[in-house]
Coordinates of C-alpha atoms in Angstrom, one line a residue:
Chain A
M1373 CA -41.6 -29.6 -26.1
T1374 CA -39.7 -27.6 -23.4
E1375 CA -37.6 -24.8 -24.9
A1376 CA -33.8 -25.1 -24.6
V1377 CA -32.4 -22.0 -22.6
L1378 CA -28.7 -23.0 -23.1
E1379 CA -27.0 -24.8 -26.1
A1380 CA -23.3 -25.7 -26.5
R1381 CA -22.8 -26.4 -30.3
D1382 CA -19.6 -28.1 -31.0
I1383 CA -17.2 -26.1 -28.7
S1384 CA -13.6 -26.4 -28.0
Y1385 CA -11.6 -24.1 -26.1
C1386 CA -7.8 -23.6 -25.9
Y1387 CA -6.0 -21.8 -22.9
T1388 CA -3.7 -18.9 -24.1
D1389 CA -0.6 -21.2 -24.4
G1390 CA -2.4 -23.3 -26.9
V1391 CA -3.5 -26.1 -24.3
P1392 CA -6.5 -27.5 -25.1
A1393 CA -9.2 -27.3 -22.1
L1394 CA -12.4 -28.6 -23.9
R1395 CA -13.1 -30.6 -27.3
Q1396 CA -16.1 -30.6 -29.5
V1397 CA -18.4 -30.6 -26.5
S1398 CA -21.9 -30.3 -27.6
F1399 CA -25.5 -30.5 -25.4
C1400 CA -28.5 -28.5 -24.6
V1401 CA -30.2 -27.3 -21.1
E1402 CA -33.7 -26.8 -20.8
Q1403 CA -35.7 -24.6 -19.0
G1404 CA -36.2 -25.7 -15.6
E1405 CA -33.5 -28.6 -15.7
C1406 CA -30.9 -29.4 -13.2
V1407 CA -27.6 -30.7 -15.3
V1408 CA -24.6 -31.9 -13.3
I1409 CA -21.2 -31.7 -15.2
L1410 CA -18.8 -34.3 -13.6
G1411 CA -15.2 -34.6 -14.4
A1412 CA -12.1 -35.2 -12.8
N1413 CA -9.9 -32.2 -11.7
A1414 CA -8.3 -30.1 -14.9
S1415 CA -11.1 -31.9 -17.1
G1416 CA -12.7 -28.7 -18.2
K1417 CA -15.6 -28.4 -16.0
S1418 CA -14.8 -24.8 -14.6
T1419 CA -13.8 -23.5 -18.3
L1420 CA -17.2 -24.7 -19.5
L1421 CA -19.1 -22.8 -17.0
H1422 CA -16.9 -19.7 -17.7
L1423 CA -17.9 -20.1 -21.4
L1424 CA -21.7 -20.3 -20.7
D1425 CA -21.5 -17.4 -18.5
G1426 CA -19.8 -15.5 -21.2
L1427 CA -16.3 -14.9 -19.4
Y1428 CA -14.6 -16.9 -21.8
F1429 CA -15.2 -17.5 -25.3
P1430 CA -14.8 -20.6 -27.5
T1431 CA -12.0 -21.2 -29.8
K1432 CA -14.5 -23.0 -32.2
G1433 CA -18.3 -23.8 -31.7
S1434 CA -20.8 -21.5 -30.3
I1435 CA -22.9 -21.0 -27.3
L1436 CA -26.9 -20.0 -27.2
V1437 CA -28.1 -18.5 -24.1
L1438 CA -32.1 -17.6 -24.3
G1439 CA -31.7 -18.3 -27.9
V1440 CA -28.8 -15.3 -28.4
E1441 CA -25.3 -16.3 -29.8
L1442 CA -22.4 -15.6 -26.9
T1443 CA -20.0 -13.4 -28.3
E1444 CA -17.8 -10.5 -26.9
E1445 CA -19.9 -8.1 -28.7
T1446 CA -23.5 -9.3 -27.3
V1447 CA -22.3 -9.8 -24.1
E1448 CA -21.0 -6.3 -23.5
T1449 CA -24.0 -4.6 -25.5
P1450 CA -27.1 -3.8 -23.9
P1451 CA -29.7 -4.6 -23.7
F1452 CA -28.9 -8.1 -24.1
S1453 CA -25.7 -7.7 -21.9
R1454 CA -27.7 -6.6 -18.8
E1455 CA -30.4 -9.2 -19.2
F1456 CA -27.8 -11.5 -19.6
R1457 CA -26.3 -10.6 -16.4
S1458 CA -29.5 -10.4 -14.4
Q1459 CA -30.8 -13.7 -15.9
V1460 CA -27.6 -16.0 -15.6
G1461 CA -25.7 -16.0 -11.9
F1462 CA -22.4 -17.8 -11.4
L1463 CA -20.7 -19.2 -8.5
F1464 CA -17.2 -19.4 -8.8
Q1465 CA -14.9 -22.2 -7.1
N1466 CA -12.8 -19.9 -5.2
A1467 CA -15.0 -18.0 -2.9
D1468 CA -12.1 -15.6 -2.1
A1469 CA -12.3 -14.2 -5.6
Q1470 CA -16.0 -13.8 -5.5
L1471 CA -15.7 -11.8 -2.4
F1472 CA -14.1 -8.3 -3.1
C1473 CA -16.4 -5.7 -1.2
N1474 CA -15.4 -5.1 2.5
T1475 CA -18.5 -6.3 4.0
V1476 CA -21.1 -8.8 3.3
A1477 CA -23.8 -6.2 3.0
E1478 CA -21.9 -4.4 0.2
E1479 CA -21.1 -7.9 -1.4
L1480 CA -24.8 -8.8 -1.6
S1481 CA -25.7 -5.0 -2.9
F1482 CA -22.9 -5.0 -5.5
G1483 CA -24.9 -7.1 -8.3
P1484 CA -28.2 -5.2 -8.0
L1485 CA -26.2 -2.0 -7.8
Q1486 CA -24.5 -3.1 -11.1
L1487 CA -27.9 -3.6 -12.6
R1488 CA -29.3 -0.3 -11.5
L1489 CA -32.0 -1.3 -9.2
D1490 CA -33.5 1.5 -7.1
S1491 CA -32.1 1.3 -3.6
G1492 CA -35.5 0.3 -1.9
E1493 CA -35.4 -2.9 -3.8
I1494 CA -31.7 -3.8 -3.2
E1495 CA -32.4 -2.8 0.6
Q1496 CA -35.5 -5.5 0.2
R1497 CA -33.6 -8.0 -1.6
V1498 CA -30.4 -8.0 0.6
D1499 CA -32.4 -8.4 3.7
G1500 CA -34.4 -11.1 2.0
I1501 CA -31.4 -13.1 0.9
L1502 CA -29.9 -12.5 4.4
E1503 CA -32.6 -14.4 6.1
L1504 CA -33.1 -17.1 3.4
F1505 CA -29.5 -18.0 4.2
G1506 CA -29.6 -17.6 7.6
I1507 CA -26.5 -15.0 7.5
S1508 CA -28.1 -12.0 9.0
H1509 CA -25.6 -11.7 11.7
L1510 CA -22.6 -11.9 9.3
R1511 CA -24.4 -8.6 7.6
E1512 CA -21.5 -6.1 8.6
R1513 CA -18.7 -8.7 8.8
S1514 CA -15.8 -8.5 6.7
P1515 CA -15.5 -11.5 4.3
Q1516 CA -11.9 -11.9 5.2
T1517 CA -13.1 -12.8 8.6
L1518 CA -15.4 -15.7 7.8
S1519 CA -14.9 -19.2 7.5
G1520 CA -14.9 -21.3 4.3
G1521 CA -18.6 -22.5 4.6
E1522 CA -19.6 -18.9 5.4
K1523 CA -17.6 -17.5 2.6
K1524 CA -19.4 -20.3 0.5
K1525 CA -22.9 -19.1 1.6
V1526 CA -22.3 -15.5 1.1
A1527 CA -20.8 -16.3 -2.2
L1528 CA -24.0 -18.1 -3.4
A1529 CA -26.3 -15.4 -1.9
S1530 CA -24.5 -12.8 -3.8
V1531 CA -25.3 -14.3 -7.0
M1532 CA -28.8 -15.3 -6.1
V1533 CA -29.6 -11.8 -4.9
T1534 CA -30.0 -10.5 -8.5
G1535 CA -32.9 -13.3 -8.9
P1536 CA -31.3 -15.2 -12.0
T1537 CA -33.5 -17.9 -13.6
M1538 CA -30.3 -20.0 -14.7
L1539 CA -27.5 -20.6 -12.1
L1540 CA -24.3 -22.0 -13.0
L1541 CA -22.4 -23.6 -9.8
D1542 CA -19.0 -24.4 -9.7
E1543 CA -18.3 -27.1 -7.2
P1544 CA -21.1 -25.5 -4.9
T1545 CA -20.2 -28.2 -1.9
G1546 CA -16.1 -27.9 -2.0
G1547 CA -15.4 -26.7 1.6
L1548 CA -18.6 -27.4 3.1
D1549 CA -19.1 -29.0 6.2
P1550 CA -22.0 -32.0 6.3
R1551 CA -24.6 -29.7 7.6
S1552 CA -24.0 -27.0 5.4
Q1553 CA -23.6 -29.8 2.5
R1554 CA -27.3 -30.8 3.3
W1555 CA -28.5 -27.5 3.4
L1556 CA -27.3 -26.7 0.2
V1557 CA -28.6 -29.6 -1.5
E1558 CA -32.1 -28.7 0.0
L1559 CA -31.8 -24.9 -1.5
I1560 CA -30.9 -26.7 -4.8
K1561 CA -34.1 -29.0 -4.7
E1562 CA -36.1 -25.7 -3.6
L1563 CA -34.8 -23.6 -6.6
Q1564 CA -35.7 -26.8 -9.0
T1565 CA -39.1 -26.7 -7.5
A1566 CA -39.0 -22.9 -8.6
D1567 CA -38.3 -23.9 -12.1
K1568 CA -35.0 -22.4 -12.3
T1569 CA -32.3 -23.9 -14.4
L1570 CA -28.9 -25.0 -12.7
V1571 CA -25.9 -26.3 -14.3
I1572 CA -23.7 -27.5 -11.6
A1573 CA -20.0 -28.7 -12.0
T1574 CA -18.8 -31.1 -9.3
H1575 CA -16.6 -34.4 -8.9
D1576 CA -18.6 -34.9 -5.6
L1577 CA -20.7 -37.8 -6.6
S1578 CA -22.6 -38.2 -3.4
I1579 CA -25.2 -35.4 -4.1
V1580 CA -25.5 -36.2 -7.8
E1581 CA -28.3 -38.9 -7.8
E1582 CA -30.3 -36.7 -5.5
I1583 CA -30.1 -33.0 -7.6
A1584 CA -29.7 -33.8 -11.2
G1585 CA -32.1 -34.4 -13.7
R1586 CA -29.4 -35.3 -16.0
V1587 CA -25.6 -35.7 -15.9
L1588 CA -22.9 -34.9 -18.5
V1589 CA -19.5 -36.5 -17.9
L1590 CA -16.4 -34.9 -19.1
S1591 CA -13.2 -37.1 -19.8
E1592 CA -9.7 -36.3 -18.4
D1593 CA -8.9 -34.4 -22.2
G1594 CA -12.1 -32.4 -22.1
R1595 CA -14.5 -34.4 -24.2
L1596 CA -18.1 -35.0 -23.6
V1597 CA -18.1 -38.7 -23.2
A1598 CA -21.7 -39.2 -21.9
Q1599 CA -24.7 -37.9 -20.9
G1600 CA -27.8 -39.5 -19.5
P1601 CA -30.4 -39.7 -16.4
P1602 CA -28.3 -40.0 -13.3
T1603 CA -28.8 -43.4 -12.4
T1604 CA -27.8 -44.5 -15.9
I1605 CA -24.4 -42.7 -15.5
L1606 CA -23.4 -43.5 -12.0
D1607 CA -24.4 -47.2 -12.5
N1608 CA -21.6 -47.4 -15.4
T1609 CA -18.7 -48.3 -13.6
E1610 CA -16.4 -48.5 -16.4
L1611 CA -17.2 -44.8 -17.5
L1612 CA -16.8 -43.3 -14.1
L1613 CA -13.6 -45.1 -13.8
S1614 CA -12.4 -44.0 -17.2
A1615 CA -13.5 -40.3 -16.1
N1616 CA -11.5 -40.7 -13.2
L1617 CA -14.6 -40.1 -10.9
I1618 CA -14.0 -43.1 -8.9
H1619 CA -10.9 -45.1 -8.1
E1620 CA -9.6 -48.5 -7.3
H1621 CA -9.6 -50.0 -4.1
V1622 CA -7.8 -52.6 -2.2
H1623 CA -8.9 -53.8 1.4
A1624 CA -9.1 -56.9 3.7
H1625 CA -12.1 -58.9 5.1
G1626 CA -10.3 -61.3 7.7
E1627 CA -8.4 -63.3 5.5
V1628 CA -9.6 -62.5 2.2
S1629 CA -8.5 -59.3 0.5
H1630 CA -10.7 -57.3 -2.3
R1631 CA -9.7 -55.0 -5.3
H1632 CA -12.6 -53.1 -7.0
P1633 CA -13.5 -50.1 -8.0
H1634 CA -14.7 -47.6 -5.1
G1635 CA -16.5 -44.3 -5.0
H1636 CA -18.5 -42.1 -2.4
Y1637 CA -21.9 -41.8 -3.7
L1638 CA -25.1 -43.3 -2.2
G1639 CA -23.1 -43.7 1.0
H1640 CA -20.1 -45.9 0.6
R1641 CA -21.0 -48.3 -2.6
H1642 CA -18.8 -50.8 -4.1
P1643 CA -19.4 -53.9 -5.6
H1644 CA -17.4 -57.2 -4.2
Q1645 CA -16.6 -58.9 -7.4
S1646 CA -13.1 -59.6 -7.1
H1647 CA -11.7 -61.8 -4.1
E1648 CA -8.1 -62.5 -3.7
A1649 CA -6.9 -64.7 -0.3
Chain B
M762 CA 3.4 -53.3 -9.7
E763 CA 0.7 -54.1 -12.0
L764 CA -2.3 -55.6 -10.6
H765 CA -5.7 -56.8 -12.7
F766 CA -9.1 -56.2 -10.8
C767 CA -12.5 -56.9 -12.1
S768 CA -14.8 -53.8 -13.1
G769 CA -18.2 -55.0 -13.9
R770 CA -17.9 -57.0 -17.1
H771 CA -14.2 -56.1 -17.7
W772 CA -10.7 -56.9 -16.0
L773 CA -8.8 -53.6 -15.8
D774 CA -5.0 -53.1 -15.7
V775 CA -4.1 -50.8 -12.4
N776 CA -0.4 -49.6 -12.1
L777 CA 0.1 -49.3 -8.1
P778 CA 3.2 -47.3 -6.7
T779 CA 5.9 -48.7 -5.7
L780 CA 8.2 -46.7 -3.3
P781 CA 11.9 -46.3 -4.4
E782 CA 14.5 -48.3 -2.8
W783 CA 16.5 -44.9 -1.4
Y784 CA 13.2 -43.8 0.4
S785 CA 13.8 -46.2 3.0
R786 CA 17.5 -45.7 3.7
P787 CA 18.1 -43.2 6.9
I788 CA 19.2 -39.7 6.4
P789 CA 22.8 -39.5 5.5
A790 CA 25.2 -37.6 8.1
H791 CA 26.3 -35.1 5.9
L792 CA 22.8 -33.8 5.5
M793 CA 22.3 -33.2 9.2
P794 CA 22.1 -29.8 10.2
E795 CA 25.4 -28.6 12.2
S796 CA 25.4 -24.8 12.0
R797 CA 23.0 -22.4 13.4
A798 CA 24.2 -19.6 11.5
G799 CA 21.7 -19.5 8.7
R800 CA 18.8 -20.7 11.1
R801 CA 19.2 -16.9 12.5
V802 CA 18.2 -15.5 9.0
T803 CA 15.5 -18.0 8.5
L804 CA 14.2 -17.2 12.2
A805 CA 14.6 -13.3 11.6
V806 CA 12.4 -14.0 8.1
R807 CA 9.8 -15.9 10.2
R808 CA 9.4 -13.2 13.0
A809 CA 9.3 -10.3 10.7
M810 CA 6.4 -11.8 8.9
V811 CA 4.6 -13.1 12.1
A812 CA 4.8 -9.5 13.1
F813 CA 3.7 -8.0 10.2
S814 CA 0.6 -10.5 9.8
K815 CA -0.4 -9.5 13.4
V816 CA -0.4 -5.8 12.9
L817 CA -2.3 -6.6 9.6
A818 CA -4.7 -8.6 11.1
R819 CA -5.0 -5.9 14.1
E820 CA -5.3 -3.1 11.6
L821 CA -7.4 -4.5 8.9
I822 CA -10.0 -6.9 11.0
S823 CA -10.3 -5.3 14.3
H824 CA -13.3 -3.3 15.4
P825 CA -13.0 0.0 17.0
P826 CA -13.6 0.1 20.7
E827 CA -17.4 1.1 21.4
S828 CA -17.3 5.0 22.5
W829 CA -19.1 8.3 21.4
L830 CA -16.8 8.9 18.8
S831 CA -17.3 5.4 17.1
G832 CA -20.9 6.2 16.8
I833 CA -20.7 9.0 14.8
E834 CA -21.7 8.9 11.0
P835 CA -17.8 8.7 9.1
R836 CA -18.6 11.0 6.8
T837 CA -19.1 13.8 9.4
K838 CA -16.3 12.4 11.2
I839 CA -13.9 12.7 8.2
V840 CA -15.2 16.4 7.5
G841 CA -14.8 17.0 11.2
V842 CA -11.3 16.1 11.5
L843 CA -10.4 17.6 8.0
I844 CA -11.8 21.1 9.5
L845 CA -9.6 20.4 12.8
V846 CA -6.4 19.9 10.7
I847 CA -6.8 22.8 8.4
T848 CA -7.3 25.0 11.6
A849 CA -4.0 23.5 12.7
T850 CA -2.3 24.7 9.8
L851 CA -3.6 27.9 10.2
L852 CA -2.7 28.6 13.7
Q853 CA 0.8 30.2 14.2
E854 CA 0.7 31.1 17.9
L855 CA 1.8 28.2 20.3
W856 CA -1.1 28.5 22.7
P857 CA -3.6 27.8 20.5
L858 CA -1.9 25.3 18.8
L859 CA -1.1 23.7 22.5
A860 CA -5.4 24.0 23.0
L861 CA -5.6 22.3 19.6
L862 CA -3.7 19.2 20.6
A863 CA -5.3 19.0 24.2
L864 CA -8.7 18.6 22.4
A865 CA -6.9 16.1 20.2
L866 CA -5.9 14.1 23.4
T867 CA -9.2 14.4 24.8
F868 CA -10.9 13.0 21.5
A869 CA -8.2 10.0 22.0
V870 CA -9.3 9.5 25.8
I871 CA -13.2 9.6 24.6
A872 CA -11.9 7.0 21.8
K873 CA -10.5 4.9 24.5
L874 CA -7.3 4.7 22.4
A875 CA -4.4 2.7 24.1
V876 CA -1.9 4.8 25.7
K877 CA 0.6 2.8 24.7
R878 CA -0.3 3.4 21.2
I879 CA -0.4 7.0 21.4
V880 CA 3.1 7.2 23.4
H881 CA 4.5 4.9 20.7
I882 CA 3.6 7.6 17.9
W883 CA 4.1 10.3 19.7
L884 CA 7.9 9.1 20.2
G885 CA 8.6 8.8 16.7
I886 CA 6.8 12.0 15.6
P887 CA 8.8 14.7 18.0
L888 CA 12.1 12.9 16.9
F889 CA 11.2 12.9 13.0
S890 CA 10.0 16.5 13.1
L891 CA 12.8 17.6 15.1
A892 CA 15.2 16.3 12.9
I893 CA 13.7 18.2 10.0
V894 CA 12.9 21.6 11.9
A895 CA 16.3 21.3 13.8
P896 CA 18.4 23.8 11.3
A897 CA 15.0 26.3 11.7
T898 CA 16.3 26.7 15.3
L899 CA 19.6 28.1 14.3
N900 CA 20.5 31.8 13.7
L901 CA 21.8 30.5 10.2
V902 CA 18.0 30.3 9.3
T903 CA 16.0 31.7 11.5
N904 CA 17.2 35.3 12.9
G905 CA 16.3 36.4 16.6
P906 CA 17.4 37.1 20.3
A907 CA 19.8 34.1 21.2
V908 CA 19.1 31.6 23.5
L909 CA 21.9 29.4 23.4
I910 CA 25.2 29.6 21.9
L911 CA 26.4 26.5 20.2
C912 CA 30.1 27.5 18.9
H913 CA 31.8 30.5 17.6
F914 CA 33.4 31.3 14.2
A915 CA 36.5 32.7 13.2
P916 CA 36.1 36.5 11.9
G917 CA 35.0 36.5 8.4
S918 CA 34.6 32.8 8.0
T919 CA 32.6 31.9 4.7
L920 CA 30.6 28.9 4.0
G921 CA 30.8 28.6 0.2
P922 CA 29.4 32.2 -1.0
W923 CA 27.7 32.7 2.3
A924 CA 29.3 34.9 5.3
L925 CA 29.2 33.1 8.4
P926 CA 28.0 35.0 11.8
E927 CA 30.1 35.5 14.8
A928 CA 28.5 32.6 16.6
L929 CA 26.2 29.6 15.7
V930 CA 23.3 30.2 18.1
I931 CA 19.7 28.6 18.9
T932 CA 17.3 31.6 18.5
Q933 CA 14.0 32.1 20.2
T934 CA 12.2 32.8 17.0
G935 CA 13.9 29.5 15.5
L936 CA 12.3 27.5 18.8
V937 CA 9.1 29.0 18.1
V938 CA 9.0 27.9 14.6
A939 CA 10.2 24.3 15.5
G940 CA 7.5 24.2 18.4
R941 CA 5.0 25.1 16.1
I942 CA 5.7 22.7 13.3
V943 CA 6.4 19.7 16.1
L944 CA 2.7 20.8 17.8
R945 CA 0.8 20.9 14.6
S946 CA 2.1 17.5 13.8
L947 CA 1.3 16.3 17.0
A948 CA -2.4 17.5 16.8
C949 CA -2.4 16.4 13.0
V950 CA -1.5 12.5 13.9
T951 CA -3.3 12.3 16.8
L952 CA -6.7 13.6 15.0
M953 CA -5.9 11.1 12.3
L954 CA -5.3 8.3 14.9
V955 CA -8.5 9.0 16.5
L956 CA -10.1 9.0 12.9
V957 CA -8.8 5.5 11.8
T958 CA -9.3 4.1 15.1
T959 CA -12.8 5.1 15.8
T960 CA -14.0 3.8 12.2
E961 CA -14.0 0.5 10.8
P962 CA -11.9 0.4 7.6
S963 CA -14.9 -0.5 5.5
S964 CA -16.9 2.2 6.5
L965 CA -13.7 4.9 6.3
L966 CA -13.4 3.7 2.7
R967 CA -17.4 3.8 2.0
A968 CA -17.4 7.5 3.4
L969 CA -14.4 8.5 1.4
R970 CA -16.6 7.3 -1.9
N971 CA -19.4 9.1 -0.6
L972 CA -17.6 12.3 0.2
G973 CA -16.6 12.3 -3.8
M974 CA -13.5 10.1 -4.3
P975 CA -13.2 8.8 -7.4
R976 CA -15.0 5.5 -7.7
A977 CA -12.3 3.6 -9.5
F978 CA -9.6 4.7 -6.9
G979 CA -12.4 3.7 -4.1
M980 CA -12.6 0.4 -5.5
V981 CA -9.1 0.2 -5.7
L982 CA -8.4 1.0 -2.3
T983 CA -11.3 -1.2 -1.1
M984 CA -9.7 -4.2 -2.8
S985 CA -6.4 -3.5 -1.5
H986 CA -7.9 -3.8 1.9
R987 CA -9.8 -6.7 1.0
Y988 CA -7.1 -8.6 -0.4
L989 CA -4.3 -7.7 1.4
A990 CA -4.6 -10.3 4.2
V991 CA -5.3 -12.8 1.6
L992 CA -2.2 -12.1 -0.4
L993 CA 0.0 -12.1 3.6
R994 CA -1.4 -15.3 4.2
A995 CA -0.2 -16.7 0.5
A996 CA 3.3 -15.1 1.5
E997 CA 3.3 -17.0 4.9
E998 CA 1.9 -20.4 3.3
L999 CA 5.0 -20.3 1.1
H1000 CA 7.3 -19.2 3.5
L1001 CA 5.8 -22.1 5.9
A1002 CA 6.1 -24.7 2.8
K1003 CA 9.6 -23.7 2.3
L1004 CA 10.3 -24.0 6.2
S1005 CA 8.8 -27.5 6.4
R1006 CA 11.2 -28.8 3.8
S1007 CA 14.4 -27.4 5.0
I1008 CA 16.6 -29.9 6.5
M1009 CA 19.7 -27.3 6.7
A1010 CA 19.6 -23.7 7.2
G1011 CA 20.6 -21.7 4.2
S1012 CA 23.1 -19.1 3.8
L1013 CA 22.1 -15.5 3.7
R1014 CA 22.5 -15.4 -0.4
R1015 CA 20.4 -18.4 -0.8
E1016 CA 17.7 -17.0 1.5
Q1017 CA 18.1 -13.9 -0.7
R1018 CA 17.1 -15.7 -3.4
W1019 CA 14.7 -17.7 -2.1
V1020 CA 12.8 -14.4 -1.0
A1021 CA 13.2 -13.1 -4.6
T1022 CA 11.4 -16.0 -5.9
G1023 CA 8.9 -16.1 -3.4
V1024 CA 8.0 -12.5 -4.3
G1025 CA 7.9 -13.4 -8.0
M1026 CA 5.5 -16.5 -7.2
L1027 CA 3.4 -14.0 -5.1
F1028 CA 3.0 -11.8 -8.0
R1029 CA 1.9 -14.3 -10.6
R1030 CA -0.6 -15.7 -7.5
T1031 CA -1.5 -11.8 -7.5
H1032 CA -2.0 -11.5 -11.0
R1033 CA -4.4 -14.9 -11.1
L1034 CA -6.4 -13.5 -8.3
A1035 CA -7.2 -10.1 -9.9
Q1036 CA -8.3 -11.8 -13.0
E1037 CA -10.4 -13.9 -11.5
V1038 CA -12.0 -11.0 -9.2
N1039 CA -12.3 -8.9 -12.7
L1040 CA -14.3 -12.0 -13.9
A1041 CA -16.6 -12.2 -11.1
M1042 CA -17.3 -8.4 -11.3
L1043 CA -18.3 -9.0 -14.9
S1044 CA -20.3 -11.8 -14.2
R1045 CA -22.4 -10.0 -11.5
G1046 CA -23.2 -7.0 -14.0
Y1047 CA -20.1 -4.9 -14.1
D1048 CA -19.7 -3.2 -17.1
G1049 CA -16.9 -0.6 -16.3
D1050 CA -19.3 2.2 -14.9
L1051 CA -19.2 1.2 -11.2
Q1052 CA -22.2 1.8 -9.2
V1053 CA -21.7 2.2 -5.6
N1054 CA -24.0 2.6 -2.5
T1055 CA -26.3 5.4 -2.2
R1056 CA -25.8 7.7 1.0
D1057 CA -27.3 7.3 4.5
G1058 CA -28.8 10.2 6.1
L1059 CA -27.5 12.3 9.2
R1060 CA -28.8 12.0 12.5
T1061 CA -28.8 14.5 15.1
T1062 CA -25.7 13.9 17.0
D1063 CA -23.5 13.9 13.7
W1064 CA -24.8 17.4 13.0
A1065 CA -24.0 18.4 16.6
W1066 CA -20.8 16.7 16.1
L1067 CA -20.3 18.9 12.9
G1068 CA -21.4 22.3 14.5
A1069 CA -19.3 21.8 17.8
V1070 CA -16.2 20.9 16.0
S1071 CA -16.8 24.1 13.5
L1072 CA -17.4 26.4 16.5
L1073 CA -14.2 25.2 18.4
S1074 CA -12.3 25.9 15.2
A1075 CA -13.3 29.0 14.9
A1076 CA -12.8 29.9 18.8
F1077 CA -9.2 28.7 18.3
V1078 CA -8.7 31.2 15.2
A1079 CA -10.3 33.9 16.8
A1080 CA -8.0 33.4 19.8
E1081 CA -4.8 33.6 17.8
Y1082 CA -6.0 37.1 16.7
L1083 CA -6.9 38.1 20.3
I1084 CA -3.5 36.9 21.7

């Protein structure tokens, strides 16, 4: 049996103003697994990733990463704090918040520097990651001069440069053009081949079946309403509708108009079951 | 409007939005703009923001023009300019100061600085410096041979507890003092202008960190530089969003109220962004003890620059004693 590297035990989280974001969520992630968290806007996906990265702490329940419970004390105390930060990488939804240094090169060396790697190793890693992402030409550019797609690439590169075994990606395809999106999907598949553990929060259904080993669905009130293989989840129209992941749609074929659920996964797929003249 | 449709095996109820009746009515005549008075205020705000945005874009993002000076390692460039600035503060005579100013101008030419920019700065500095040193030219502050008599005082005139001289005159010694201060400020500002225009802001900040500026202070400066443009864009978006929904021009008071609200909104956004940045730093291993890039080695040209600057400074100081 494969070992669970990440475990959420009945976690709930409320914002400081008392508004609940997550309610009694429990799941496990195994080594090398790619888990996609699906949910509409404000369903708590980003909050859940912040909790898994030890940036927020649950109001109730507990989170275990690599067998250690994440608390303010464990996350801030060496040697676990350093091991945890080097093992777990988090791509934020807002790339602008993640890119706070003056140049791309400085951005990429920030993480390794904080982990006290030696300068030769840092240089080697930065060069390697720039080449892998095809962004060597951006090396001395300021992040504020980059396009949205370039910012996303640099942000992901800055996370991967520390060599984490577990990656938490918050809306990784957000703001990417189709070619960059395809490139990212291929990269995620490559990471899976390299036995990296991935937890990806998204509401982009088009990439789910291709990358996910398992899918978790969060309802709009922050509950885990389903988990299972991607095909099972994506075929459950009622579930996707109730979680606000697909929408109802009206269109006409000549004299006949259809009303049916509609989502952009696997191309432009929808059943034609209701007909009105 | 309520519709029913089939989803798999079940029929679901869907509420479709219906536009309200008033939405299809024409805009009432009393809401149409008549006066252009308030528009001038809005336009002035808009122009100020665009101008500020352009200046920031130029100063924060632009790359220095290719020159021999832009190729010098930033740390040595800072040290070299600092040596020259200290020399300028040590010099008392006008001729060595003029020579130093000529050197600063030569650097500006080598750095391919736009004449317009130098003139723009030079026009401001003498006026500002003169306003400060003007009293020093008078015999009330600096005694010396009279150059120009401004007015005569009645014998025995006093100003509070002070007795006034026979006449108010501009003295030769006073002019030398004023000239020294103006020349010194011109030389220093030109040198600083050369430094900042031949070095990218990011390199300048990194060099300052490497020269011993406290790491936390350096990080704050780096982030201020990084996020200034982001916040300015947010401010511009706020303004444009307001502009796109304004039918009638508002009064000055209403505009002022809006600006105050905008500043508050911007502060909240800044606070949220700061929190996110903090979390992003923690996520990448920052534990309160900031680690920064190690130093690069110096090349022969950098040492040559430092040597030349040191020799020239020594020559200026020596010339002062010889004169």
